[in-house]
Structure formats: C-alpha cells, structure tokens
JSON list of C-alpha atoms in Angstrom, two decimals:
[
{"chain": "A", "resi": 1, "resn": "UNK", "atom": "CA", "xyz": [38.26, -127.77, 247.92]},
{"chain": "A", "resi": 2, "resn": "UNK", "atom": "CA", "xyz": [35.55, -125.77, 246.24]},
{"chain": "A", "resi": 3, "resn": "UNK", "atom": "CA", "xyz": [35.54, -123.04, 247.96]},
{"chain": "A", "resi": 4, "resn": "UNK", "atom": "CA", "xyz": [39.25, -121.54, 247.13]},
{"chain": "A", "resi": 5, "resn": "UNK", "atom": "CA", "xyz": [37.86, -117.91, 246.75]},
{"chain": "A", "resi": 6, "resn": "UNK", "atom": "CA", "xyz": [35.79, -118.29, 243.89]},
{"chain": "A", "resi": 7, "resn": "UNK", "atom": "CA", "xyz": [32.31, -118.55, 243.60]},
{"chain": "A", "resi": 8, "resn": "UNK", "atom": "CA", "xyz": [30.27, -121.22, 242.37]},
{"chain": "A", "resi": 9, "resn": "UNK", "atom": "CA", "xyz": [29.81, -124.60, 243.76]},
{"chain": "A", "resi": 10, "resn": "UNK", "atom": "CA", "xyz": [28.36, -127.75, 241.86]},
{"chain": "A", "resi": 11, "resn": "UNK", "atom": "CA", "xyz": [25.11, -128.36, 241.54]},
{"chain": "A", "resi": 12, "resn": "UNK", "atom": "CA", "xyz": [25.29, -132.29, 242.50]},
{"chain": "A", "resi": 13, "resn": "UNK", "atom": "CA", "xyz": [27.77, -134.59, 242.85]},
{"chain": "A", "resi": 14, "resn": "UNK", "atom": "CA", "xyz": [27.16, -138.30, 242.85]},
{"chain": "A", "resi": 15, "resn": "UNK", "atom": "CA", "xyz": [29.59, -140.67, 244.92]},
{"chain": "A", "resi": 16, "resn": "UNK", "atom": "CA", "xyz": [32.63, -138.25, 245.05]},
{"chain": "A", "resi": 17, "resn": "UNK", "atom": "CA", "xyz": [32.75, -139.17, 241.11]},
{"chain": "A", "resi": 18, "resn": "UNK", "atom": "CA", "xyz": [30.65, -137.39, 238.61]},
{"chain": "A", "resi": 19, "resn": "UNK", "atom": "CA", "xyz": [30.33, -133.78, 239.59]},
{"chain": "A", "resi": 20, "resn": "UNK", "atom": "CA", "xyz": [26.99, -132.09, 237.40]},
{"chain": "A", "resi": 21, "resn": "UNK", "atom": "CA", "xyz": [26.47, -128.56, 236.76]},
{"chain": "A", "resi": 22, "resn": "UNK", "atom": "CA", "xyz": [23.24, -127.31, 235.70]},
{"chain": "A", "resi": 23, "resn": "UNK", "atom": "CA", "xyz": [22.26, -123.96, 233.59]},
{"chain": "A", "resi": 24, "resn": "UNK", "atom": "CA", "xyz": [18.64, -123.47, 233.39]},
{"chain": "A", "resi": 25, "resn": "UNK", "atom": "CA", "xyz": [17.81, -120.48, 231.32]},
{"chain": "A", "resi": 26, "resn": "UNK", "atom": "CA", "xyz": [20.24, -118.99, 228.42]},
{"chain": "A", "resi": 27, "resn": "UNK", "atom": "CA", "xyz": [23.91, -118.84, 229.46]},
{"chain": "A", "resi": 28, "resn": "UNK", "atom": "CA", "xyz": [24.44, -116.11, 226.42]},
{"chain": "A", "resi": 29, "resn": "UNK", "atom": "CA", "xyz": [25.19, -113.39, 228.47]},
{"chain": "A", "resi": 30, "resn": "UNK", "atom": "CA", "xyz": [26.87, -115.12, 231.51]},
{"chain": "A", "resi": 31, "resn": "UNK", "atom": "CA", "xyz": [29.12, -118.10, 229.13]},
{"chain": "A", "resi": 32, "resn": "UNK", "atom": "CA", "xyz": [32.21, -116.49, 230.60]},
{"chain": "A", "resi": 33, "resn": "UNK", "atom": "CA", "xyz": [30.97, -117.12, 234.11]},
{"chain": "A", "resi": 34, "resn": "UNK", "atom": "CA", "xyz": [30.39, -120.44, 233.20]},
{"chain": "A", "resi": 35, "resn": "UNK", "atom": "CA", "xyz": [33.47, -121.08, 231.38]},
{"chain": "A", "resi": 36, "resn": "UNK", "atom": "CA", "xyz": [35.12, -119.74, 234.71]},
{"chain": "A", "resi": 37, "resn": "UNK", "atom": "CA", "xyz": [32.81, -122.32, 236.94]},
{"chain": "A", "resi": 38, "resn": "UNK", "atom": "CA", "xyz": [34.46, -125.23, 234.40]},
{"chain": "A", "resi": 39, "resn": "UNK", "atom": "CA", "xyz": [37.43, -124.64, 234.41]},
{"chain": "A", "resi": 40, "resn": "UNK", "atom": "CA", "xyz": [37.50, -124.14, 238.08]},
{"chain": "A", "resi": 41, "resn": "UNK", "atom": "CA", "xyz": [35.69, -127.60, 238.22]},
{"chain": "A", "resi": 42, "resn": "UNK", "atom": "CA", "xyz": [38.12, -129.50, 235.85]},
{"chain": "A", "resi": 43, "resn": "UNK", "atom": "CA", "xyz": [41.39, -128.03, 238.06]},
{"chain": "A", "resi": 44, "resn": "UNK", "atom": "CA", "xyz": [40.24, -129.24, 241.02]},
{"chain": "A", "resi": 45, "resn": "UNK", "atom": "CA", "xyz": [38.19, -132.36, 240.21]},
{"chain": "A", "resi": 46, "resn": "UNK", "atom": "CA", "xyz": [41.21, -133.30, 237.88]},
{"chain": "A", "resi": 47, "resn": "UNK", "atom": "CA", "xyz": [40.95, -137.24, 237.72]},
{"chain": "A", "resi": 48, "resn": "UNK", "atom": "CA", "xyz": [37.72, -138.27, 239.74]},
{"chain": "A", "resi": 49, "resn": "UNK", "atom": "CA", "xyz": [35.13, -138.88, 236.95]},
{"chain": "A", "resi": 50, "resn": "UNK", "atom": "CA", "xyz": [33.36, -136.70, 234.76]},
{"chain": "A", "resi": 51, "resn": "UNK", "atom": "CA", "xyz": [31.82, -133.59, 234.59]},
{"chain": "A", "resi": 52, "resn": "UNK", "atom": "CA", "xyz": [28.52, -133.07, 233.30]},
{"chain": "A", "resi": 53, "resn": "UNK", "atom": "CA", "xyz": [27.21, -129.65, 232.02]},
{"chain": "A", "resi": 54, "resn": "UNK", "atom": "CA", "xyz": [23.45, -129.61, 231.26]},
{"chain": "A", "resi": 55, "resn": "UNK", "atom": "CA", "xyz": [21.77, -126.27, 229.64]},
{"chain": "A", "resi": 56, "resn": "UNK", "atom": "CA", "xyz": [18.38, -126.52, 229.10]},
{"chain": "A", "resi": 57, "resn": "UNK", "atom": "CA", "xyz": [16.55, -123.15, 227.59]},
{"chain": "A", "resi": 58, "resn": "UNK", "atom": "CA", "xyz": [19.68, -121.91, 225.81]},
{"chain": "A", "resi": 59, "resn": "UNK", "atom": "CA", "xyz": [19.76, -119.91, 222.57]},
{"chain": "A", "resi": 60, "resn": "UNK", "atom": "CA", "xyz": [21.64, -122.40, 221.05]},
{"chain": "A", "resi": 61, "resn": "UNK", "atom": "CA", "xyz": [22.03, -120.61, 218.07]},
{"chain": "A", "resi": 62, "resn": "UNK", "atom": "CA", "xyz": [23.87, -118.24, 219.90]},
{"chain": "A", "resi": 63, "resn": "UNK", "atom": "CA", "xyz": [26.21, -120.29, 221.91]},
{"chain": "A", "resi": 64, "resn": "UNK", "atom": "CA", "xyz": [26.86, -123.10, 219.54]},
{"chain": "A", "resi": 65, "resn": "UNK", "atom": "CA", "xyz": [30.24, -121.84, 218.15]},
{"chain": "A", "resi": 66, "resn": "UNK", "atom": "CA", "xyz": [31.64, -120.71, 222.20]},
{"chain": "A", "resi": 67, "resn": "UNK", "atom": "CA", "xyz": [29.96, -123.63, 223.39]},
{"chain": "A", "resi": 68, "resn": "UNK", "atom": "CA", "xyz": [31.61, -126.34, 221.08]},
{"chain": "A", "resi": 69, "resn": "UNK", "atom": "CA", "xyz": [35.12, -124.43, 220.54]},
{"chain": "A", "resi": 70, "resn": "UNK", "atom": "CA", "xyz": [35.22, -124.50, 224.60]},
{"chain": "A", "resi": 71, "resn": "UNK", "atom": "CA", "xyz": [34.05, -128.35, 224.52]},
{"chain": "A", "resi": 72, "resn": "UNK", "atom": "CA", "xyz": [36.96, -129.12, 221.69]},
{"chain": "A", "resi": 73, "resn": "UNK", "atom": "CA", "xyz": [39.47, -127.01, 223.66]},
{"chain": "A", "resi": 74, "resn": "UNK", "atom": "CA", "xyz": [38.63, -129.37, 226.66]},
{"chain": "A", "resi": 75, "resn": "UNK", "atom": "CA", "xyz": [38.50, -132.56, 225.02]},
{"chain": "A", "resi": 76, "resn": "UNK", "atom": "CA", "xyz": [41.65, -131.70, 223.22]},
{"chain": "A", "resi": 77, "resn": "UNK", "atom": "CA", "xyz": [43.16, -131.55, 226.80]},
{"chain": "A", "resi": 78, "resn": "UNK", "atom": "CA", "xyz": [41.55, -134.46, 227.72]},
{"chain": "A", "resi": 79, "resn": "UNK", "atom": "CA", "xyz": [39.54, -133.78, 230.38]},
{"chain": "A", "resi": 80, "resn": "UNK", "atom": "CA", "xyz": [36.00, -135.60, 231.24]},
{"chain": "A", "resi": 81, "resn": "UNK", "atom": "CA", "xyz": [33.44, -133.23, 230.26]},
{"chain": "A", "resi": 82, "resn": "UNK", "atom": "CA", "xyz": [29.92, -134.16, 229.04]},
{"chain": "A", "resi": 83, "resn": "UNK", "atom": "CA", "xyz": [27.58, -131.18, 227.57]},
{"chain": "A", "resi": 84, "resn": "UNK", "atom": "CA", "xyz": [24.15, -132.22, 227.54]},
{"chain": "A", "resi": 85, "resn": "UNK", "atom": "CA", "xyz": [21.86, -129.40, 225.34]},
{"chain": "A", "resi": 86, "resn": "UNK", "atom": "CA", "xyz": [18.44, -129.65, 225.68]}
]
C-alpha cells in the first residue's frame, strides 16, 4: 500500500508492473526527498517489475556523484531501478 504514512505516490504505473516516477525540474535541493520516495517505492514494490526514475531539467553536474552512488547502492542490492537523465 502506498499510502503507509508517507507522502509521495507514483507518478504512473503500467499493468501493476513497472511503477515510473517523474522529476521535472532540478532535484538538487530536494535528492533526499527523492531518495526517501525510492526507497519507499523499492520496499513496497519489492518483486513486481521495475522502477523507472526520469529527471529531466536537472543540474546534472550537481547530482551526478548522489545520483549514481544511490543508483550503485541499489543495483548492488539488486533491485529494478532504471534512471533515465535527460
């Protein structure tokens, strides 16, 4: 259930299987939110399908250290997340 007392809910989901989450301007100053939001997504979606993040209009220059050291971290653990940058 998504809505365990935290905020945030995905942005789409497609079939029960691939859950997206969209950013649309720069996630600098709110990548711990966001962090929180996947996380939160990965618990509870655990096994479905994937999880797609897309950022468009980030400061990538920024992020890009936070942004891939959380992506390792994950894909280290195995979990189904796709980060789409653009």
């Amino acid at each position: 259930n998504f809505n365990d007392g935290i905020k945030g809910i995905p942005d789409i989901v497609i079939n029960e299987n691939v859950l997206i989450e969209m950013k649309a301007k720069n996630i600098g100053s709110e990548f711990d939110r966001v962090q929180g939001q996947l996380n939160k997504y990965l618990r509870i979606w655990n096994e479905k399908g994937p999880i797609v993040l897309i950022i468009n209009n980030v400061n990538y220059d920024i992020n890009n250290k936070r942004l891939s050291q959380y992506i390792k971290e994950q894909r280290q653990l195995d979990k189904n997340l796709i980060v789409f940058v653009i």
